[in-house]
Amino acid sequence: MAPSLEGFYEESPVSLTNNNLPSKPLSSSVSSYIPGRTAVENHDNYDYDDLKPSFPDKHWPPLEEVPYNDKGLLGDPTFKNILANATDVFDYNPKIGTEIYGVDLANLSDAAKNDLALLIATRGVVFFRNQNNFDIDAQRKIGAYYGTLHKHATTAVPKRGDLDDVHVVYTDEKSKDQRAMFTPTFLWHSDVTYELQPPSYTSLKVLTGPPRGGGGGTLWSSQYAAYDTLSAPMQKYLESLTALHSSHIQAEGSQALGRTVRRDPIITEHPIIRSHPVTGWKSLFFNPGFVTKIVGIPKVESDMIISYLNEVVATTQEMHVRFQWGKDDVAFWDNRITNHSASFGFAPHRRHAVRVCCQGEMPSLSSDATSQEEDLGKKYGIPAVNKDGSGQSNYND
């Protein structure tokens, strides 16, 4: 999960530049500026002690299929309900990421929640600043509105004791830096894709994090756009394949730390290309953290395709969005059509966030699914992208 950034935003929107920083720095930040150094917050009297991590010794049965009705299908295509009280809304780029100001997530009508689901399904991830009213109970309430809340088999849950469906993200000054354990591309993932019904709508709220400039941030990658970067022959080939998603590595890591694995590890087979039930768009459904093999082809071919798709997801900049967190900021994303990755480098600051997600539908590819890029290209008159590699080009500076 994502490192966070201590808030500096006011209750009403401020004038923002393209990199989400105030257009004019505060005088206090100028007078105390030290290159690359930020003050570490004192947490002696911590407001969120009950939401600190715990690893209870519990054992749950395997997950069974549950009904799922996507609330995005009820959303208004003009988003009039979620935007009724908004003071500003903007996209980070054409492919992914939208930020909304003036909306109180703790007091949304059902119609606004439906619009939000449709917007998340369309844009991948939607950001809200300063949601101090949106406590863990409100967060779980909206999560449960979207579907059956998911309980993670290995990660931390809050000390409070009655929140087994809340995932706790927590790092402090005592935590070890783990960046040397992973390649950067490996850390891109969609949450628990090994489940029979992987999550759909997901929220993460930052409670405490580094101050501005203290490092951290989360990146999301559009899997709609990942599909659209592929050539037509590669799209057709991958549409015929499935992949194995495994929770065994995650379970073994928890056992090595002496923690209980609350549900037996599983391996589930899912299509590599899926379609979204709300938008009808095709997307890649792949991440290196859980995909271990592509079914029905030689290992050398499987490994090469996994490596190729990993590079597409991790290095295609136009389908990425990066969010710099502030205190009480919230991100809502759709795990079905995005991957995400946290960034390191925020020590010795504390990072504390809580995540809630619901189980979605079983992944499938509809016969009438379409391409996001082609659909929006026709709608807005955008020229088709040349994918044949022909012609001559200089460096894109």
Tab-separated table of C-alpha atoms in Angstrom:
chain	number	residue	atom	x	y	z
A	1	MET	CA	0.000	0.000	0.000
A	2	ALA	CA	0.912	3.583	-0.449
A	3	PRO	CA	3.087	5.853	1.637
A	4	SER	CA	1.429	9.104	2.537
A	5	LEU	CA	2.087	12.815	2.712
A	6	GLU	CA	1.014	15.138	5.522
A	7	GLY	CA	-1.688	17.550	4.407
A	8	PHE	CA	-1.214	21.191	3.565
A	9	TYR	CA	-4.477	21.773	1.713
A	10	GLU	CA	-7.201	24.047	3.033
A	11	GLU	CA	-10.846	23.074	3.372
A	12	SER	CA	-11.694	24.922	0.164
A	13	PRO	CA	-9.719	24.284	-3.033
A	14	VAL	CA	-6.572	26.308	-3.533
A	15	SER	CA	-5.047	27.229	-6.844
A	16	LEU	CA	-3.056	24.212	-7.984
A	17	THR	CA	-0.382	23.782	-10.573
A	18	ASN	CA	-0.062	20.652	-12.672
A	19	ASN	CA	1.980	18.905	-9.999
A	20	ASN	CA	-0.656	19.565	-7.303
A	21	LEU	CA	1.462	22.012	-5.320
A	22	PRO	CA	0.314	25.473	-4.203
A	23	SER	CA	1.056	28.129	-6.820
A	24	LYS	CA	2.848	30.216	-4.170
A	25	PRO	CA	4.811	28.647	-1.264
A	26	LEU	CA	3.935	29.519	2.298
A	27	SER	CA	6.348	31.904	3.990
A	28	SER	CA	7.001	29.495	6.857
A	29	SER	CA	8.113	26.779	4.453
A	30	VAL	CA	10.537	29.204	2.819
A	31	SER	CA	12.120	30.317	6.080
A	32	SER	CA	12.608	26.751	7.358
A	33	TYR	CA	13.623	25.148	4.078
A	34	ILE	CA	16.490	22.614	4.162
A	35	PRO	CA	17.121	20.715	0.898
A	36	GLY	CA	15.922	17.121	1.163
A	37	ARG	CA	15.027	17.333	4.860
A	38	THR	CA	11.571	17.440	6.480
A	39	ALA	CA	10.559	17.627	10.128
A	40	VAL	CA	9.453	14.353	11.733
A	41	GLU	CA	6.095	14.529	13.501
A	42	ASN	CA	5.866	13.552	17.172
A	43	HIS	CA	3.305	10.795	17.771
A	44	ASP	CA	3.435	10.489	21.582
A	45	ASN	CA	-0.305	11.204	21.823
A	46	TYR	CA	-1.554	9.340	18.805
A	47	ASP	CA	-5.185	9.731	17.725
A	48	TYR	CA	-5.358	6.463	15.810
A	49	ASP	CA	-3.943	3.955	18.284
A	50	ASP	CA	-7.021	1.722	17.896
A	51	LEU	CA	-6.336	1.486	14.173
A	52	LYS	CA	-2.730	0.389	14.535
A	53	PRO	CA	-1.924	-3.038	13.085
A	54	SER	CA	-2.534	-6.380	14.731
A	55	PHE	CA	-2.231	-9.962	13.487
A	56	PRO	CA	-4.896	-11.999	15.306
A	57	ASP	CA	-4.642	-15.763	15.519
A	58	LYS	CA	-7.838	-16.554	13.627
A	59	HIS	CA	-8.757	-19.158	11.029
A	60	TRP	CA	-11.429	-18.650	8.387
A	61	PRO	CA	-12.986	-21.064	5.876
A	62	PRO	CA	-12.374	-20.639	2.131
A	63	LEU	CA	-14.308	-17.849	0.454
A	64	GLU	CA	-17.436	-18.963	-1.362
A	65	GLU	CA	-19.147	-17.279	-4.288
A	66	VAL	CA	-21.309	-14.318	-3.246
A	67	PRO	CA	-23.802	-12.288	-5.315
A	68	TYR	CA	-22.441	-9.103	-6.844
A	69	ASN	CA	-24.457	-6.279	-8.378
A	70	ASP	CA	-22.301	-3.453	-9.685
A	71	LYS	CA	-23.626	-0.096	-8.462
A	72	GLY	CA	-21.861	1.613	-11.348
A	73	LEU	CA	-24.640	0.335	-13.615
A	74	LEU	CA	-26.997	2.672	-11.714
A	75	GLY	CA	-24.793	5.750	-12.088
A	76	ASP	CA	-25.789	8.804	-14.109
A	77	PRO	CA	-23.468	9.320	-17.113
A	78	THR	CA	-23.355	13.065	-16.367
A	79	PHE	CA	-22.258	12.326	-12.766
A	80	LYS	CA	-24.710	14.991	-11.646
A	81	ASN	CA	-25.237	13.486	-8.186
A	82	ILE	CA	-21.609	13.086	-7.111
A	83	LEU	CA	-20.767	16.495	-8.567
A	84	ALA	CA	-23.827	18.326	-7.179
A	85	ASN	CA	-21.804	20.015	-4.412
A	86	ALA	CA	-18.364	19.806	-6.009
A	87	THR	CA	-16.329	22.997	-6.241
A	88	ASP	CA	-13.755	21.618	-8.670
A	89	VAL	CA	-13.062	18.464	-10.676
A	90	PHE	CA	-10.181	17.676	-13.005
A	91	ASP	CA	-8.484	14.736	-14.689
A	92	TYR	CA	-4.801	14.027	-14.152
A	93	ASN	CA	-4.386	12.830	-17.734
A	94	PRO	CA	-6.657	11.414	-20.473
A	95	LYS	CA	-6.154	7.776	-19.443
A	96	ILE	CA	-6.494	7.676	-15.663
A	97	GLY	CA	-7.025	9.676	-12.485
A	98	THR	CA	-9.609	12.293	-11.431
A	99	GLU	CA	-9.665	14.604	-8.403
A	100	ILE	CA	-12.814	16.134	-6.909
A	101	TYR	CA	-13.113	18.974	-4.383
A	102	GLY	CA	-16.080	19.957	-2.218
A	103	VAL	CA	-17.548	16.465	-1.736
A	104	ASP	CA	-18.069	14.966	1.734
A	105	LEU	CA	-17.716	11.202	1.329
A	106	ALA	CA	-19.294	10.565	4.722
A	107	ASN	CA	-22.627	12.016	3.600
A	108	LEU	CA	-23.231	10.771	0.074
A	109	SER	CA	-26.698	9.836	-1.139
A	110	ASP	CA	-27.135	6.441	-2.757
A	111	ALA	CA	-27.437	8.181	-6.116
A	112	ALA	CA	-24.089	9.909	-5.517
A	113	LYS	CA	-22.495	6.595	-4.514
A	114	ASN	CA	-23.744	5.074	-7.766
A	115	ASP	CA	-22.276	7.968	-9.744
A	116	LEU	CA	-18.993	7.564	-7.887
A	117	ALA	CA	-18.869	3.868	-8.820
A	118	LEU	CA	-19.456	4.752	-12.476
A	119	LEU	CA	-16.751	7.417	-12.338
A	120	ILE	CA	-14.253	5.025	-10.727
A	121	ALA	CA	-15.047	2.372	-13.333
A	122	THR	CA	-14.482	4.955	-16.072
A	123	ARG	CA	-11.410	6.750	-14.717
A	124	GLY	CA	-9.712	3.974	-12.720
A	125	VAL	CA	-8.991	6.034	-9.600
A	126	VAL	CA	-10.659	9.098	-8.039
A	127	PHE	CA	-9.083	11.283	-5.327
A	128	PHE	CA	-10.644	13.345	-2.528
A	129	ARG	CA	-8.784	15.703	-0.178
A	130	ASN	CA	-9.395	16.477	3.492
A	131	GLN	CA	-12.019	13.851	4.278
A	132	ASN	CA	-11.825	14.272	8.052
A	133	ASN	CA	-15.482	13.204	8.482
A	134	PHE	CA	-14.837	9.947	6.668
A	135	ASP	CA	-13.909	7.746	9.627
A	136	ILE	CA	-13.383	3.989	9.465
A	137	ASP	CA	-17.054	3.247	10.107
A	138	ALA	CA	-18.145	5.525	7.267
A	139	GLN	CA	-15.469	3.974	5.072
A	140	ARG	CA	-16.773	0.470	5.775
A	141	LYS	CA	-20.366	1.602	5.224
A	142	ILE	CA	-19.741	2.834	1.697
A	143	GLY	CA	-17.598	-0.227	0.993
A	144	ALA	CA	-20.456	-2.499	2.065
A	145	TYR	CA	-22.844	-0.524	-0.148
A	146	TYR	CA	-20.762	-1.605	-3.130
A	147	GLY	CA	-20.553	-5.278	-2.170
A	148	THR	CA	-19.483	-7.919	0.345
A	149	LEU	CA	-16.430	-6.635	2.216
A	150	HIS	CA	-13.263	-8.638	1.690
A	151	LYS	CA	-11.224	-9.995	4.610
A	152	HIS	CA	-7.523	-10.386	3.845
A	153	ALA	CA	-5.954	-13.680	4.879
A	154	THR	CA	-2.546	-12.383	5.951
A	155	THR	CA	-2.192	-8.610	6.298
A	156	ALA	CA	-2.721	-6.499	9.409
A	157	VAL	CA	-6.152	-5.585	10.778
A	158	PRO	CA	-6.880	-2.837	13.351
A	159	LYS	CA	-6.223	-3.362	17.047
A	160	ARG	CA	-9.824	-2.307	17.701
A	161	GLY	CA	-10.767	-5.944	17.264
A	162	ASP	CA	-14.031	-5.765	15.305
A	163	LEU	CA	-12.621	-4.741	11.926
A	164	ASP	CA	-11.414	-7.933	10.267
A	165	ASP	CA	-12.443	-6.509	6.872
A	166	VAL	CA	-10.085	-3.521	7.190
A	167	HIS	CA	-6.514	-3.739	5.920
A	168	VAL	CA	-4.005	-1.622	7.851
A	169	VAL	CA	-1.023	-0.002	6.139
A	170	TYR	CA	1.585	0.909	8.753
A	171	THR	CA	5.259	1.818	8.719
A	172	ASP	CA	7.127	3.801	11.371
A	173	GLU	CA	10.689	4.724	12.345
A	174	LYS	CA	11.325	1.168	13.585
A	175	SER	CA	10.397	-0.485	10.293
A	176	LYS	CA	13.071	-1.855	8.005
A	177	ASP	CA	13.434	-0.546	4.462
A	178	GLN	CA	12.474	-3.430	2.180
A	179	ARG	CA	13.202	-1.971	-1.263
A	180	ALA	CA	16.183	-4.301	-1.817
A	181	MET	CA	13.862	-7.314	-1.587
A	182	PHE	CA	11.909	-6.477	-4.746
A	183	THR	CA	12.471	-5.260	-8.263
A	184	PRO	CA	10.494	-2.024	-8.793
A	185	THR	CA	8.344	-3.608	-11.505
A	186	PHE	CA	7.392	-6.523	-9.237
A	187	LEU	CA	5.698	-4.188	-6.789
A	188	TRP	CA	2.999	-3.204	-9.290
A	189	HIS	CA	-0.124	-5.155	-8.339
A	190	SER	CA	-3.877	-5.371	-8.151
A	191	ASP	CA	-5.052	-6.496	-4.723
A	192	VAL	CA	-5.628	-10.206	-4.058
A	193	THR	CA	-6.294	-11.173	-7.675
A	194	TYR	CA	-5.927	-14.801	-6.589
A	195	GLU	CA	-9.414	-14.685	-5.051
A	196	LEU	CA	-12.341	-16.286	-6.857
A	197	GLN	CA	-13.964	-12.831	-6.903
A	198	PRO	CA	-11.145	-10.271	-6.781
A	199	PRO	CA	-12.027	-6.830	-5.375
A	200	SER	CA	-13.784	-4.132	-7.332
A	201	TYR	CA	-14.245	-0.739	-5.634
A	202	THR	CA	-11.552	-0.008	-3.055
A	203	SER	CA	-10.860	2.938	-0.763
A	204	LEU	CA	-7.682	3.933	1.055
A	205	LYS	CA	-7.587	6.743	3.591
A	206	VAL	CA	-4.338	8.164	4.923
A	207	LEU	CA	-4.411	8.874	8.656
A	208	THR	CA	-0.775	9.889	9.145
A	209	GLY	CA	2.071	10.334	6.729
A	210	PRO	CA	5.231	12.222	5.866
A	211	PRO	CA	4.976	15.988	5.512
A	212	ARG	CA	5.098	17.579	2.093
A	213	GLY	CA	8.446	16.744	0.552
A	214	GLY	CA	8.961	13.787	2.892
A	215	GLY	CA	8.663	11.192	0.150
A	216	GLY	CA	6.072	8.619	-0.624
A	217	GLY	CA	3.145	8.629	-2.975
A	218	THR	CA	1.194	6.001	-4.845
A	219	LEU	CA	1.109	5.315	-8.560
A	220	TRP	CA	-1.777	3.741	-10.470
A	221	SER	CA	-1.619	2.237	-13.938
A	222	SER	CA	-4.644	1.848	-16.231
A	223	GLN	CA	-5.165	-1.691	-17.456
A	224	TYR	CA	-7.659	-0.388	-20.026
A	225	ALA	CA	-4.742	1.555	-21.479
A	226	ALA	CA	-2.395	-1.407	-21.083
A	227	TYR	CA	-4.692	-3.462	-23.307
A	228	ASP	CA	-4.824	-0.633	-25.828
A	229	THR	CA	-1.034	-0.408	-26.083
A	230	LEU	CA	-0.910	-3.961	-27.440
A	231	SER	CA	-0.954	-4.736	-31.140
A	232	ALA	CA	-4.095	-6.314	-32.568
A	233	PRO	CA	-2.406	-9.748	-32.994
A	234	MET	CA	-1.140	-9.650	-29.393
A	235	GLN	CA	-4.578	-8.621	-28.131
A	236	LYS	CA	-6.185	-11.539	-29.942
A	237	TYR	CA	-3.552	-13.972	-28.673
A	238	LEU	CA	-3.863	-12.896	-25.036
A	239	GLU	CA	-7.669	-12.983	-25.227
A	240	SER	CA	-7.348	-16.734	-25.756
A	241	LEU	CA	-5.241	-17.297	-22.618
A	242	THR	CA	-5.694	-17.605	-18.875
A	243	ALA	CA	-3.200	-17.165	-16.037
A	244	LEU	CA	-2.702	-18.686	-12.607
A	245	HIS	CA	-2.913	-16.244	-9.687
A	246	SER	CA	-1.410	-17.578	-6.453
A	247	SER	CA	-1.531	-16.441	-2.818
A	248	HIS	CA	1.196	-18.897	-1.753
A	249	ILE	CA	4.096	-16.407	-1.829
A	250	GLN	CA	2.124	-13.983	0.328
A	251	ALA	CA	1.159	-16.737	2.770
A	252	GLU	CA	4.723	-18.069	2.995
A	253	GLY	CA	6.004	-14.571	3.757
A	254	SER	CA	3.568	-14.226	6.648
A	255	GLN	CA	4.463	-17.650	8.022
A	256	ALA	CA	8.162	-16.774	7.883
A	257	LEU	CA	7.410	-13.795	10.128
A	258	GLY	CA	5.566	-16.025	12.594
A	259	ARG	CA	2.148	-14.651	11.708
A	260	THR	CA	-1.073	-16.587	11.287
A	261	VAL	CA	-2.368	-17.234	7.779
A	262	ARG	CA	-6.060	-16.838	8.471
A	263	ARG	CA	-7.276	-18.586	5.307
A	264	ASP	CA	-5.555	-21.400	3.398
A	265	PRO	CA	-3.589	-20.197	0.333
A	266	ILE	CA	-5.150	-20.798	-3.074
A	267	ILE	CA	-4.399	-20.731	-6.792
A	268	THR	CA	-7.101	-19.414	-9.133
A	269	GLU	CA	-7.245	-19.298	-12.927
A	270	HIS	CA	-8.431	-16.023	-14.498
A	271	PRO	CA	-8.504	-14.660	-18.074
A	272	ILE	CA	-5.573	-12.426	-19.014
A	273	ILE	CA	-7.942	-10.065	-20.800
A	274	ARG	CA	-11.223	-9.281	-19.065
A	275	SER	CA	-14.056	-6.864	-19.696
A	276	HIS	CA	-15.673	-4.440	-17.267
A	277	PRO	CA	-19.390	-5.001	-16.574
A	278	VAL	CA	-20.118	-1.264	-16.402
A	279	THR	CA	-18.046	0.297	-19.183
A	280	GLY	CA	-17.888	-2.719	-21.482
A	281	TRP	CA	-14.195	-1.994	-22.105
A	282	LYS	CA	-11.495	-4.643	-22.316
A	283	SER	CA	-8.575	-4.502	-19.927
A	284	LEU	CA	-5.439	-6.423	-19.138
A	285	PHE	CA	-5.867	-8.451	-15.947
A	286	PHE	CA	-2.322	-9.144	-14.880
A	287	ASN	CA	0.140	-8.335	-12.114
A	288	PRO	CA	3.577	-9.789	-11.337
A	289	GLY	CA	2.967	-10.212	-7.614
A	290	PHE	CA	0.359	-12.934	-8.015
A	291	VAL	CA	0.518	-14.239	-11.602
A	292	THR	CA	2.833	-17.266	-11.605
A	293	LYS	CA	2.121	-18.925	-14.942
A	294	ILE	CA	0.187	-18.561	-18.167
A	295	VAL	CA	-1.826	-21.712	-18.766
A	296	GLY	CA	-1.385	-24.044	-21.737
A	297	ILE	CA	1.881	-22.744	-23.194
A	298	PRO	CA	5.559	-23.639	-22.596
A	299	LYS	CA	7.242	-22.140	-19.550
A	300	VAL	CA	9.762	-20.185	-21.612
A	301	GLU	CA	6.886	-18.591	-23.548
A	302	SER	CA	4.928	-17.950	-20.356
A	303	ASP	CA	7.925	-16.299	-18.696
A	304	MET	CA	8.558	-14.084	-21.719
A	305	ILE	CA	4.942	-12.917	-21.871
A	306	ILE	CA	4.879	-12.217	-18.127
A	307	SER	CA	8.073	-10.174	-18.480
A	308	TYR	CA	6.641	-8.291	-21.463
A	309	LEU	CA	3.341	-7.469	-19.764
A	310	ASN	CA	5.197	-6.438	-16.636
A	311	GLU	CA	7.163	-3.902	-18.673
A	312	VAL	CA	4.011	-2.589	-20.341
A	313	VAL	CA	2.320	-2.003	-16.978
A	314	ALA	CA	5.331	-0.518	-15.193
A	315	THR	CA	6.933	1.657	-17.885
A	316	THR	CA	4.163	3.099	-20.071
A	317	GLN	CA	4.050	6.609	-18.621
A	318	GLU	CA	0.898	7.895	-20.338
A	319	MET	CA	-1.213	5.325	-18.500
A	320	HIS	CA	0.190	6.232	-15.054
A	321	VAL	CA	-1.004	8.670	-12.427
A	322	ARG	CA	0.917	9.554	-9.268
A	323	PHE	CA	-0.820	10.871	-6.156
A	324	GLN	CA	0.893	12.781	-3.354
A	325	TRP	CA	-1.040	12.112	-0.190
A	326	GLY	CA	-2.157	14.585	2.466
A	327	LYS	CA	-3.655	13.830	5.864
A	328	ASP	CA	-7.251	12.575	5.554
A	329	ASP	CA	-6.959	12.211	1.781
A	330	VAL	CA	-8.872	9.323	0.206
A	331	ALA	CA	-8.370	7.413	-3.019
A	332	PHE	CA	-11.117	5.261	-4.526
A	333	TRP	CA	-9.993	2.889	-7.264
A	334	ASP	CA	-11.215	-0.111	-9.224
A	335	ASN	CA	-8.957	-3.131	-8.722
A	336	ARG	CA	-10.386	-4.789	-11.808
A	337	ILE	CA	-8.915	-2.305	-14.252
A	338	THR	CA	-5.914	-0.758	-12.464
A	339	ASN	CA	-2.604	-1.797	-10.946
A	340	HIS	CA	-0.924	0.297	-8.282
A	341	SER	CA	2.466	0.604	-6.602
A	342	ALA	CA	3.719	2.403	-3.519
A	343	SER	CA	7.023	4.247	-3.455
A	344	PHE	CA	9.809	3.966	-0.886
A	345	GLY	CA	12.065	6.682	0.500
A	346	PHE	CA	9.880	8.289	3.184
A	347	ALA	CA	11.754	7.111	6.318
A	348	PRO	CA	11.811	8.029	9.174
A	349	HIS	CA	8.254	9.327	8.824
A	350	ARG	CA	5.250	7.309	9.947
A	351	ARG	CA	2.852	6.081	7.276
A	352	HIS	CA	-0.559	4.879	8.469
A	353	ALA	CA	-3.582	4.218	6.276
A	354	VAL	CA	-6.666	2.003	6.233
A	355	ARG	CA	-8.082	0.199	3.219
A	356	VAL	CA	-11.549	-1.224	2.597
A	357	CYS	CA	-12.600	-3.186	-0.495
A	358	CYS	CA	-15.479	-5.351	-1.628
A	359	GLN	CA	-15.567	-8.546	-3.636
A	360	GLY	CA	-16.388	-8.053	-7.315
A	361	GLU	CA	-17.606	-10.450	-9.959
A	362	MET	CA	-15.670	-13.417	-11.313
A	363	PRO	CA	-13.416	-12.074	-14.088
A	364	SER	CA	-14.638	-12.813	-17.606
A	365	LEU	CA	-14.358	-11.494	-21.157
A	366	SER	CA	-17.631	-10.560	-22.814
A	367	SER	CA	-17.972	-11.298	-26.528
A	368	ASP	CA	-19.200	-7.747	-27.212
A	369	ALA	CA	-16.495	-5.966	-25.172
A	370	THR	CA	-14.730	-3.012	-26.825
A	371	SER	CA	-11.537	-0.975	-26.570
A	372	GLN	CA	-11.540	2.174	-24.440
A	373	GLU	CA	-9.152	3.887	-26.821
A	374	GLU	CA	-11.230	3.055	-29.884
A	375	ASP	CA	-14.509	4.056	-28.226
A	376	LEU	CA	-13.218	7.412	-26.982
A	377	GLY	CA	-11.363	7.985	-30.258
A	378	LYS	CA	-14.602	7.708	-32.203
A	379	LYS	CA	-16.508	9.814	-29.682
A	380	TYR	CA	-14.025	12.685	-29.591
A	381	GLY	CA	-12.378	12.408	-33.002
A	382	ILE	CA	-8.952	11.372	-31.682
A	383	PRO	CA	-6.601	10.021	-34.388
A	384	ALA	CA	-5.912	6.294	-34.195
A	385	VAL	CA	-2.570	5.275	-32.695
A	386	ASN	CA	-0.021	3.739	-35.063
A	387	LYS	CA	1.073	0.397	-33.585
A	388	ASP	CA	3.005	-1.162	-36.435
A	389	GLY	CA	6.388	0.306	-35.462
A	390	SER	CA	6.987	1.769	-38.906
A	391	GLY	CA	8.374	5.180	-39.750
A	392	GLN	CA	11.166	7.165	-38.205
A	393	SER	CA	11.128	8.964	-34.891
A	394	ASN	CA	13.524	10.915	-32.748
A	395	TYR	CA	13.672	10.900	-28.949
A	396	ASN	CA	10.440	12.110	-27.304
A	397	ASP	CA	11.841	14.864	-25.092
